[in-house]
XYZ file of C-alpha atoms in Angstrom:
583
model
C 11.394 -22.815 9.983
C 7.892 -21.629 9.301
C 5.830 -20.573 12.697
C 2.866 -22.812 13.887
C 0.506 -19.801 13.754
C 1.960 -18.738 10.095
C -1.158 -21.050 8.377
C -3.833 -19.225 10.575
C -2.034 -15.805 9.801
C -2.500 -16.822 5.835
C -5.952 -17.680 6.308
C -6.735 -14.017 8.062
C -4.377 -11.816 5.454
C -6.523 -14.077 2.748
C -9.976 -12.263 2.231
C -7.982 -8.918 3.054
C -5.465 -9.555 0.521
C -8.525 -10.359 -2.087
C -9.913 -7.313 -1.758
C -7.264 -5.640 -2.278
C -5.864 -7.169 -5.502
C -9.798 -7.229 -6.578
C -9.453 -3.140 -6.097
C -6.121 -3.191 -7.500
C -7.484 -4.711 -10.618
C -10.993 -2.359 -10.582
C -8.737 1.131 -10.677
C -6.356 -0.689 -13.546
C -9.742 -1.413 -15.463
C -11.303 1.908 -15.090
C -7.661 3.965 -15.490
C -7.563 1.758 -19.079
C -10.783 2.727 -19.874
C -10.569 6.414 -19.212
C -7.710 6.117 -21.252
C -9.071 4.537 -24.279
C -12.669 5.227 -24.269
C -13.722 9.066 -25.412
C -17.152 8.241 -24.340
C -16.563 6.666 -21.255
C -14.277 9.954 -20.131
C -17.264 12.048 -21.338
C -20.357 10.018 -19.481
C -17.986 10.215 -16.269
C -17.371 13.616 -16.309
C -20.870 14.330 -16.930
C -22.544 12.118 -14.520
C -19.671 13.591 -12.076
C -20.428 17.300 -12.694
C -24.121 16.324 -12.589
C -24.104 14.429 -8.906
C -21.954 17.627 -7.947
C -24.641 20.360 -8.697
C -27.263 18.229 -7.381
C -25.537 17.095 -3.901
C -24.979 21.101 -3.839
C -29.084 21.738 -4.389
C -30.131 18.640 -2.471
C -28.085 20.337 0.678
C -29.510 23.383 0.627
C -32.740 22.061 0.383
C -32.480 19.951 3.052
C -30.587 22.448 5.347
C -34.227 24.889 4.562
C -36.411 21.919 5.274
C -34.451 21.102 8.220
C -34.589 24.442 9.239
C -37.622 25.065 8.949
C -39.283 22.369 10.662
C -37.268 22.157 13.545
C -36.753 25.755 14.171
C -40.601 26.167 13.658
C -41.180 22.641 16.442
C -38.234 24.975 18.456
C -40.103 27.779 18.783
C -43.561 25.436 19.501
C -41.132 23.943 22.170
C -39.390 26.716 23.837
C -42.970 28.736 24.345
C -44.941 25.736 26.095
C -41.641 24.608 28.274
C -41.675 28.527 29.224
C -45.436 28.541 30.247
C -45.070 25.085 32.039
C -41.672 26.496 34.257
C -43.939 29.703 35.582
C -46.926 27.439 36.035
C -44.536 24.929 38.334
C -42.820 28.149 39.737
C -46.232 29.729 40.953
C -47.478 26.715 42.231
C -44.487 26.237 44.307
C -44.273 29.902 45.663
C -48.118 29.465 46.564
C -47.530 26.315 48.393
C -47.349 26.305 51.961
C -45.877 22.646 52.506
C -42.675 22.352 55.356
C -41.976 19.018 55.191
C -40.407 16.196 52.994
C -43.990 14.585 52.576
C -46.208 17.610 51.668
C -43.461 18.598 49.196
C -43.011 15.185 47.146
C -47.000 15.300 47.410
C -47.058 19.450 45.757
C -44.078 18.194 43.159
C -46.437 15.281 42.133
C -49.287 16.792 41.690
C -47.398 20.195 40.183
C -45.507 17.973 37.701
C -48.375 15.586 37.121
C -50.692 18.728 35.898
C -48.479 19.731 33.341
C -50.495 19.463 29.969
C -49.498 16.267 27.666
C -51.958 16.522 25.220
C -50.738 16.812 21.534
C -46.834 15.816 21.043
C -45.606 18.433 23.323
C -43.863 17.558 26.890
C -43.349 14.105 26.806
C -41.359 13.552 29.924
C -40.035 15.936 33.022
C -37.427 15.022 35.340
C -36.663 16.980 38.542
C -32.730 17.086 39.576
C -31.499 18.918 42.946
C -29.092 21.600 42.042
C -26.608 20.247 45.208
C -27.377 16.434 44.623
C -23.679 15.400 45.100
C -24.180 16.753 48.475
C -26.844 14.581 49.701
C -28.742 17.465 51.661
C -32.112 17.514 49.593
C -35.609 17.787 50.719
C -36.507 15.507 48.334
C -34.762 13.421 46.288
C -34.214 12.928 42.333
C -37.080 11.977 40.395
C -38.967 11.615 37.166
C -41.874 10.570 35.412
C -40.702 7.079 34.397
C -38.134 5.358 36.357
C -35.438 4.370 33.493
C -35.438 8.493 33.064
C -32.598 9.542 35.299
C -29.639 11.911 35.935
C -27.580 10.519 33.046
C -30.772 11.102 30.645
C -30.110 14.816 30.910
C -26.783 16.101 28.750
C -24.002 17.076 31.219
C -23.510 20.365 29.314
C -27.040 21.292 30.324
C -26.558 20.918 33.888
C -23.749 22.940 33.905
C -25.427 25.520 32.193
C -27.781 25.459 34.727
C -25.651 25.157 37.749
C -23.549 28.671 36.124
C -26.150 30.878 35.160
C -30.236 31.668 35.915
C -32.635 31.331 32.544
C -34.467 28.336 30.239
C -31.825 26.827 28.163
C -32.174 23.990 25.418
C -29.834 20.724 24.446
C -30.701 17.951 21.515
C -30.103 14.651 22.872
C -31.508 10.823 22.365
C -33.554 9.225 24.801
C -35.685 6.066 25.576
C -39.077 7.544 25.861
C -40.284 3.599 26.733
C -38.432 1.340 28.572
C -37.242 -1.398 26.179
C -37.477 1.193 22.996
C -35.065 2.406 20.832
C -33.155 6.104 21.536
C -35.322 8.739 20.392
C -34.579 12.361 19.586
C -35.746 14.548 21.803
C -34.656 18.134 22.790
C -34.344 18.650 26.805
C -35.435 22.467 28.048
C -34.536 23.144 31.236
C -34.685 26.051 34.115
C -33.908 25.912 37.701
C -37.095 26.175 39.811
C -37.319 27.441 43.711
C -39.082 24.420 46.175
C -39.230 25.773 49.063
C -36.821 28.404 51.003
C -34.216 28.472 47.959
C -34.364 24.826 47.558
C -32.783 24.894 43.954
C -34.325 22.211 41.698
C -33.275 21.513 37.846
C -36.962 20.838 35.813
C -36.219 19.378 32.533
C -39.165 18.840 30.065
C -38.010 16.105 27.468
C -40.342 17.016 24.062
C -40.035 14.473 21.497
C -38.774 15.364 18.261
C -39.592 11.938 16.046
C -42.136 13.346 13.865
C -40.103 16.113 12.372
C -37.133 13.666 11.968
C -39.406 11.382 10.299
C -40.359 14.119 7.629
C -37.110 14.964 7.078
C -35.927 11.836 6.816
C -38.514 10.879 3.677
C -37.521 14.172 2.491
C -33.868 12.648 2.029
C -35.173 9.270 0.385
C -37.544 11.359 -1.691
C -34.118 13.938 -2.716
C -32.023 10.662 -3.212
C -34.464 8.733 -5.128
C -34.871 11.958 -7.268
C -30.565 12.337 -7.901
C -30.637 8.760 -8.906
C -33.424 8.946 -11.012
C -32.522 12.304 -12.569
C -28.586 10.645 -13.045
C -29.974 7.753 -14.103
C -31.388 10.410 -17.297
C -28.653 12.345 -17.676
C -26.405 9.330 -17.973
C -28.677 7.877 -20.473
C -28.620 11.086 -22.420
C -25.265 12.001 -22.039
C -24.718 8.135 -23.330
C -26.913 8.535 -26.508
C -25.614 11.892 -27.497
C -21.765 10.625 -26.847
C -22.420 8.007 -28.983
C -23.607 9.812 -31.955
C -21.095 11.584 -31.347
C -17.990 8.983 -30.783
C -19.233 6.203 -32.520
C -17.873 8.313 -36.322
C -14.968 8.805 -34.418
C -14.405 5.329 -33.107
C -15.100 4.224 -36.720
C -12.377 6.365 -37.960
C -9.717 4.912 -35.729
C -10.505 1.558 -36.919
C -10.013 2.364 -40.093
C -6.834 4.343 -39.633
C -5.793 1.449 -37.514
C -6.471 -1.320 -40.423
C -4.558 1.399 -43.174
C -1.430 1.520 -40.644
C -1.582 -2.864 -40.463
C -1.342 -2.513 -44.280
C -5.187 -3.001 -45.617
C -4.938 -0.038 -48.090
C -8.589 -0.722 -49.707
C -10.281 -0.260 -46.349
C -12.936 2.946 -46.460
C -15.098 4.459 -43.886
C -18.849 4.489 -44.563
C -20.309 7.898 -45.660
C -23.971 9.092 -45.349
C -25.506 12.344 -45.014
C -23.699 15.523 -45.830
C -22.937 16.549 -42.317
C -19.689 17.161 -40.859
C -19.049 14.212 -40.058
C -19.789 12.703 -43.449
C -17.381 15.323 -44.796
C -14.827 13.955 -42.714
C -15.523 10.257 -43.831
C -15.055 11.631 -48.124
C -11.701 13.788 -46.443
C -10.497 10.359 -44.996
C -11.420 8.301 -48.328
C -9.589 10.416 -50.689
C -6.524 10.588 -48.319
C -6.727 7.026 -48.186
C -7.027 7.208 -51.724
C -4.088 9.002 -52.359
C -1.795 7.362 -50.486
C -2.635 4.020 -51.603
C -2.014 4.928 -54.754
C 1.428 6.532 -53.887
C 2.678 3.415 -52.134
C 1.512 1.350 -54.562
C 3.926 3.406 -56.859
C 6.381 3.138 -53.898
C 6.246 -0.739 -53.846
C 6.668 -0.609 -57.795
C 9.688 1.306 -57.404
C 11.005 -0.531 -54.733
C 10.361 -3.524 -56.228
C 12.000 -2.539 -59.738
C 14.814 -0.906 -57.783
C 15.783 -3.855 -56.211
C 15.051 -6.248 -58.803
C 17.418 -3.706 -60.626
C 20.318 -3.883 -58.508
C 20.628 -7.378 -57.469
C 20.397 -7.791 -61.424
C 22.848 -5.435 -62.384
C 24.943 -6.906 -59.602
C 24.610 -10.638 -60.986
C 25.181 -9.351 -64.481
C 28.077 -7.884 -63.252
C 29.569 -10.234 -61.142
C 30.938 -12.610 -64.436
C 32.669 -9.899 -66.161
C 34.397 -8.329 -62.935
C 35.927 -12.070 -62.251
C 37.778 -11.142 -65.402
C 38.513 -7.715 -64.882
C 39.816 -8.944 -61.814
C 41.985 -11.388 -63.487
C 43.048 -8.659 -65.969
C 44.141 -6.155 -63.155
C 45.732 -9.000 -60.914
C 48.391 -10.034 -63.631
C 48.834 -6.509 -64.605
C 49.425 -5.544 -61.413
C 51.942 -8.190 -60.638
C 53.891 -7.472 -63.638
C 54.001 -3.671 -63.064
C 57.588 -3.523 -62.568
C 57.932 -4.369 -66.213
C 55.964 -1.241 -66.994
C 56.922 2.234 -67.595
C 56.072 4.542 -64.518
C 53.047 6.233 -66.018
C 51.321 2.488 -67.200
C 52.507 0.696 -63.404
C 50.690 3.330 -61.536
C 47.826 2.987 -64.358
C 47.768 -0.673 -63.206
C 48.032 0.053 -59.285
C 44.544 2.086 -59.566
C 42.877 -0.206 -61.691
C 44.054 -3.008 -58.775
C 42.808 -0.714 -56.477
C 39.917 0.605 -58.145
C 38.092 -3.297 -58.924
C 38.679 -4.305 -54.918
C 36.374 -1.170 -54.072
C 34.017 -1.849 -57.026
C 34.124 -5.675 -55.854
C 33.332 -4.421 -52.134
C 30.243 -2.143 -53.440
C 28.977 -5.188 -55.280
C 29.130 -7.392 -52.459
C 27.393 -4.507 -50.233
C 24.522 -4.107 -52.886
C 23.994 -8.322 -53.208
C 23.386 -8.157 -49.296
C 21.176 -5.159 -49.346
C 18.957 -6.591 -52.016
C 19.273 -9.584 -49.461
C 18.065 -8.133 -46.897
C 15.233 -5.967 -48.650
C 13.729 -9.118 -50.542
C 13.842 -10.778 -46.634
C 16.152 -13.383 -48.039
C 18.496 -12.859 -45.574
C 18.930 -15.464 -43.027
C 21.152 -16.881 -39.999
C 23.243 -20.017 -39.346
C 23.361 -19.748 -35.499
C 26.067 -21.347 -33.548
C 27.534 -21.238 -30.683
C 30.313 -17.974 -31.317
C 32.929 -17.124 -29.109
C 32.985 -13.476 -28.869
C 36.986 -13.148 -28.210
C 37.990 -15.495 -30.767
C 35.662 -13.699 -33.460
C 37.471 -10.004 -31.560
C 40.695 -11.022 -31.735
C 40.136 -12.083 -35.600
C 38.733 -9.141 -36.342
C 41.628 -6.908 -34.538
C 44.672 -9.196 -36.093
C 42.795 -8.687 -39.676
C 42.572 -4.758 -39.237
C 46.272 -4.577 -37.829
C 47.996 -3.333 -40.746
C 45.243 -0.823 -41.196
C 45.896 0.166 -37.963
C 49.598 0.500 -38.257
C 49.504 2.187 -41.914
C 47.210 4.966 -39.505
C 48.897 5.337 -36.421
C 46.368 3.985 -33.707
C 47.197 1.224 -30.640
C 44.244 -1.299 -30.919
C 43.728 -3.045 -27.285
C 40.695 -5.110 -26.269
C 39.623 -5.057 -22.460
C 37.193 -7.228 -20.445
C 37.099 -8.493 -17.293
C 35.988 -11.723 -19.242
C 38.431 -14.370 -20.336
C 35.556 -15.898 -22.504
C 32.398 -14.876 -23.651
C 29.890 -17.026 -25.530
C 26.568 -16.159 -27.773
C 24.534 -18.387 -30.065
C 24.581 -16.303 -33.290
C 25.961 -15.922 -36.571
C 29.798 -15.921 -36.504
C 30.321 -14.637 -40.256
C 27.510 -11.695 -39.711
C 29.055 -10.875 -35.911
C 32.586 -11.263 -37.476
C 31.093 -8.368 -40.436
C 29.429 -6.230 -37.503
C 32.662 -6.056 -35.433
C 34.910 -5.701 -38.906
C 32.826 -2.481 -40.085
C 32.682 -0.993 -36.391
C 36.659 -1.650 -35.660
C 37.654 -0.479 -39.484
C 35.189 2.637 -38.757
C 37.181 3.822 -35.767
C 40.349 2.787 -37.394
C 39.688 5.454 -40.408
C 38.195 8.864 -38.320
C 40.668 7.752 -34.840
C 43.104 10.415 -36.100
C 45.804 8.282 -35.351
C 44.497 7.812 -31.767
C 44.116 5.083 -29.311
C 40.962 2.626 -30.270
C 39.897 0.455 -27.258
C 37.284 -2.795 -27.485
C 35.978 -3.539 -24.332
C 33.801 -6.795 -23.720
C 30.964 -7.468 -21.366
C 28.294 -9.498 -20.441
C 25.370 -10.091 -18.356
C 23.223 -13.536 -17.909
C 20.794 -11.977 -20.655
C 23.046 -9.889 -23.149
C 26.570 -9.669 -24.395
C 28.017 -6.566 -25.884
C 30.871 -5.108 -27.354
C 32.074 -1.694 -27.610
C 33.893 0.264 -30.000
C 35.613 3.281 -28.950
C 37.795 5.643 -31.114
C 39.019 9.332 -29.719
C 38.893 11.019 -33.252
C 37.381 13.850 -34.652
C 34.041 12.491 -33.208
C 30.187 13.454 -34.368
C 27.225 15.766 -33.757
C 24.188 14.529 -32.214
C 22.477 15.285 -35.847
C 25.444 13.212 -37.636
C 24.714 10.557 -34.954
C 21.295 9.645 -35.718
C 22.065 9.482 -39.596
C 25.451 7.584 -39.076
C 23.268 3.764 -39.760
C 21.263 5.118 -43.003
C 22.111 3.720 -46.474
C 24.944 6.016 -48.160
C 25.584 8.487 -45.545
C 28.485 9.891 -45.039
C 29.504 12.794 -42.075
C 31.919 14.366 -45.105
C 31.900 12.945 -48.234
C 34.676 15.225 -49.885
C 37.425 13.249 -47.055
C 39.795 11.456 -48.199
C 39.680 7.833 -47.057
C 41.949 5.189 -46.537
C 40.132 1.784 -47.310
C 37.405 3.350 -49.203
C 34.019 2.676 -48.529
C 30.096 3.558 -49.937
C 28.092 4.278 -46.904
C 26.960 0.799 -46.659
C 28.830 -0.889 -43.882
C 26.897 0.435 -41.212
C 23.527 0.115 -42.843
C 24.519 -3.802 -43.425
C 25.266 -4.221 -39.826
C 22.107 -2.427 -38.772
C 20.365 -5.190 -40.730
C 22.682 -7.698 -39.085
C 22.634 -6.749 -35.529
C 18.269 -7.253 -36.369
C 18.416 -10.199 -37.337
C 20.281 -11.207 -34.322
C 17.701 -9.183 -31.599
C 20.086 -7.291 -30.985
C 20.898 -3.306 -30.384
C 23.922 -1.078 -31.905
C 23.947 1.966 -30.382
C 26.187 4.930 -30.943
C 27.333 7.526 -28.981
C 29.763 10.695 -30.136
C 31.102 13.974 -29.112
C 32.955 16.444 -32.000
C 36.574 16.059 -31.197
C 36.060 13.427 -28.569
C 35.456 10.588 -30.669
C 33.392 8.126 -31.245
C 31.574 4.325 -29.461
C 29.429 2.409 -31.157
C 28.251 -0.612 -28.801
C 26.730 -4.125 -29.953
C 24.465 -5.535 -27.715
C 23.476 -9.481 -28.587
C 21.066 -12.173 -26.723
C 23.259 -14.526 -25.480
C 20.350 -17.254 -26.158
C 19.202 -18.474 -29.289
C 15.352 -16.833 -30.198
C 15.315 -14.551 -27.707
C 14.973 -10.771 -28.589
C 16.359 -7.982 -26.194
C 13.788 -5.628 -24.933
C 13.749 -2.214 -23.846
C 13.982 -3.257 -20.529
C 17.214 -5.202 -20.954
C 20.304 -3.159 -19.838
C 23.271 -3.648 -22.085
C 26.313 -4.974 -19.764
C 28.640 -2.168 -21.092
C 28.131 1.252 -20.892
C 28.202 4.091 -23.826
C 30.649 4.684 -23.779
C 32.249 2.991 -21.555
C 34.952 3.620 -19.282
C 37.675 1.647 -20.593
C 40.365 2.434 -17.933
C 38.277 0.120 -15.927
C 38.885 -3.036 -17.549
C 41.672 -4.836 -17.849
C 43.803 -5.224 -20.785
C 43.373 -8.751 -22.417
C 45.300 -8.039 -26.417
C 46.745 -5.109 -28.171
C 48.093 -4.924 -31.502
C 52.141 -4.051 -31.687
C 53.775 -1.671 -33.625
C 54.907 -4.457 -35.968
C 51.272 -5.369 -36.841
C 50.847 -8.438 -34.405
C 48.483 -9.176 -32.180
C 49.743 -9.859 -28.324
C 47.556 -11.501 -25.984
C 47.763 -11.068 -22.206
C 49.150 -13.315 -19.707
C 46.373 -15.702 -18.282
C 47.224 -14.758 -14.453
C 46.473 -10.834 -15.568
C 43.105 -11.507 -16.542
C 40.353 -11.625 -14.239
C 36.592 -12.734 -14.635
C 33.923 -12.132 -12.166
C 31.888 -15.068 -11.454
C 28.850 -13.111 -11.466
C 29.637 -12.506 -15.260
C 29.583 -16.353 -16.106
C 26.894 -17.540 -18.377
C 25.606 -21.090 -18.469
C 26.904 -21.755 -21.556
C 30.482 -20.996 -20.539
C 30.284 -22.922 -17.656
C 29.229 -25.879 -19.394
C 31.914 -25.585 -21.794
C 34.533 -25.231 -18.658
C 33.208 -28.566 -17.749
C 33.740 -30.369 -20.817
């Protein structure tokens, strides 16, 4: 339930909260423009440096002005407040009034006499040293009635009350009645009445007119800082920009060469350095235009080369084909040198079939033929086709083959044949360098991603070997004997496969630890994983934690796992899936 005063709470946190995000979005804008602008960094920094040095000059020159005119006014201050104290003192001591009338009548006309001409003692007030006692002659008093006790700073009364002399305090003060506070500077003493009568005389003097010039000397020092940054900001502007603006033209012409406009060319005039650097920048731009135009050629003729060569020899390899399959099923009849003659050649036209097929889809992929038929695939349908193919690979070398998941099903919308090719090149990869080992495929899946994992415990890979594993025709040892054969290809292909899904394939490997390699794929249609987006399995990851859902037997079979064993978070569910558990 929302509370009554939540509304009025909104309205107050509104303004506030606008100012914020309004400052918020000011330091974003200026942090991106430092960032990006070599001109803007370089007209801050100068107009910074430059309001530095002059707030350092403009306070020294104003502490000497200051100085100088109120210590001077000080001095002016301090001599005629002396002079007036002896001249009340004497008249006091010469005085022969008793009681309380003749005195307020000799402290009248004392304090009346003192000299006011000029701008020098503005006001006196006269203070009884005992006044909390109540046993005065006469009591407070001062020249204007709205002047009293509090008008005098507390730490000059002390002063007086502890210790004999003429002592000074700033202060403000109404010197009219309805005026505005004033600064003044108070000089006081302690004055004799009549038979030690102790009396504090404070002379207010007036101290507007030197405030005054000091304050136009600050507007005249702050009207010349803006004025002189004003210049230098100009300056530092116009010279930046002859400067930057070469510079800025450069990077938009390095920026069109990297988006692919190869005949761009920065202007050249003059013969200064700058110029030089525009004729350095054309020729580069020269040169490599003209060496990726001779790239492209190549590339071009290199692919319309192979997926020639590889139509051309498609026909005649359907006959080989032919050719080796009858010889090869009637190789019993054959002496033992011809039947394992017949054997290889078998052998020999499935791997030259396989590279053929690998080359067709690379030239598919380079001429951006290559494109997807997206369905709805169920990951551990396409896993456990993929595992049941590979078993008698896996038996002929040794390994167990299990799949784990905490998932009974797991749905993406992608290509089942190219998913199905992924998982077939990763599971037939561990298969051949698992030394015999145990090869787990664990399943996961998030509301974003799905992903499967590969993991093998063979003779592993270097961090080097690791980042060359996807490229075309690399192999970690090509002198090793292998198994099912292969060109180097397989990984490439599913590179290009797991792209044109959005998707990630990572790989992970330690020497003699093994080997993971871990697809990661949208689980929507059109939607592209990100940096940002996790991938629901680990690399690698620990497969002891998941549940066993199929393993392949020694006799080559594949054995699922009881329904009741497998379990399936319900935080793991994806829409799809749940909509297909409805139907």
């Amino acid at each position: 339930m929302t509370p009554p005063d939540s509304a009025a709470s909104r309205r107050r946190r509104g303004p506030a909260g606008a100012a914020t995000r309004r400052l918020r979005l000011g330091r974003l804008l200026l942090a991106r423009r430092w960032r990006q602008s070599l001109q803007f960094r370089a007209i801050a920094v100068s107009l910074s440096l430059t309001a530095l040095a002059f707030f350092v000059t403009g306070s020294f020159l104003s502490h000497q002005i200051a100085d100088r005119l109120f210590t001077e006014r000080l001095d002016q201050v301090l001599a005629s407040a002396t002079a007036d104290f002896e001249q009340v003192q004497a008249s006091f001591d010469a005085s022969d009034a008793s009681d309380r009338d003749e005195l307020q009548a000799l402290v009248a006309s004392t304090l009346g006499s003192l000299s006011v001409d000029g701008a020098e003692t503005e006001r006196w007030i006269l203070l009884p040293m005992d006044f909390m006692s109540g046993q005065t002659l006469i009591p407070a008093q001062s020249q204007n009635p709205w002047m009293t006790s509090s008008t005098v700073p507390p730490e000059l009364q002390e002063r007086l009350a502890e210790q004999d002399g003429v002592f000074w305090q700033p202060a403000s003060v109404r010197l009219t009645e309805n005026g505005e506070e004033a600064p003044v500077i108070v000089v006081g003493t302690v004055v004799d009445l009549y038979q030690n009568s102790r009396y504090g005389l404070y002379l207010v003097y007036d101290f507007s007119e030197p405030q005054r010039t000091l304050d136009a000397m600050h507007a005249v020092l702050l009207l010349s800082v803006v004025v002189l940054l004003l210049l230098v900001g100009a300056i530092v502007w116009y010279v930046t920009r002859e400067v930057v603006r070469p510079v800025s033209s450069t990077a938009r012409v390095a920026e069109q060469l990297a988006d692919g406009d190869l005949g761009v060319r920065m202007p050249v005039s003059g013969s200064h350095e700058v110029a030089r650097l525009a004729r350095s920048f054309n020729r580069m731009a020269d040169s490599l235009q003209e060496q990726i135009t001779q790239l492209e050629q190549l590339s071009s003729m290199q692919q319309t080369f192979v997926s020639d060569v590889s139509h051309e020899l498609r026909t005649p390899l359907t006959t080989v084909r032919m050719a080796a399959e009858v010889l090869f099923n009637a190789r019993e009849d054959f002496d033992p040198v011809n039947r394992r003659s017949a054997e290889l050649l078998y052998h020999q036209v499935d791997r030259f079939d396989s590279l053929l097929a690998d080359l067709l889809e690379i030239s598919r992929f380079d001429a951006g033929a290559a494109r997807l038929e997206v369905a709805s695939v169920e990951l551990f349908s396409v896993v456990h086709d993929v595992v049941e193919a590979a078993a008698p690979l896996a038996v002929s070398s040794g390994s167990t083959v299990r799949v784990r998941s905490e998932l009974s099903r797991c749905t993406v919308q992608g290509d089942q044949r190219r998913i199905e090719r992924i998982l077939r090149n990763l599971v037939v990869n561990a298969l051949e360098h698992g030394e015999g080992r145990p090869i787990d495929i664990v399943v996961g899946a998030s509301d974003v991603a799905a992903a499967v994992a590969v993991r093998d415990h063979g003779i592993g890979m270097t961090e080097e070997e690791a980042a060359k594993v996807f490229n075309r025709f690399w192999r970690a040892d090509p002198a090793r004997a292998r198994t099912t054969g292969g060109t180097g290809l397989g990984l490439a292909i599913a590179t290009e496969d797991t792209r044109l899904h959005g998707g990630r394939l990572d790989v992970w490997g330690a020497p003699g630890e093994g080997a993971c390699f871990r697809l990661t794929l949208p689980r929507t249609r059109g939607r592209r994983l990100v940096p940002d987006d996790e991938s629901p399995l680990g690399l690698p990851p620990d497969a002891d934690a998941y549940p066993e859902t199929a393993v392949v037997t020694r006799t080559g079979t594949l054995a699922l796992a009881a329904p009741a064993e497998q379990a399936r978070p319900a935080a793991a569910a994806h829409p799809a899936d749940l909509e297909e558990d409805r139907s």
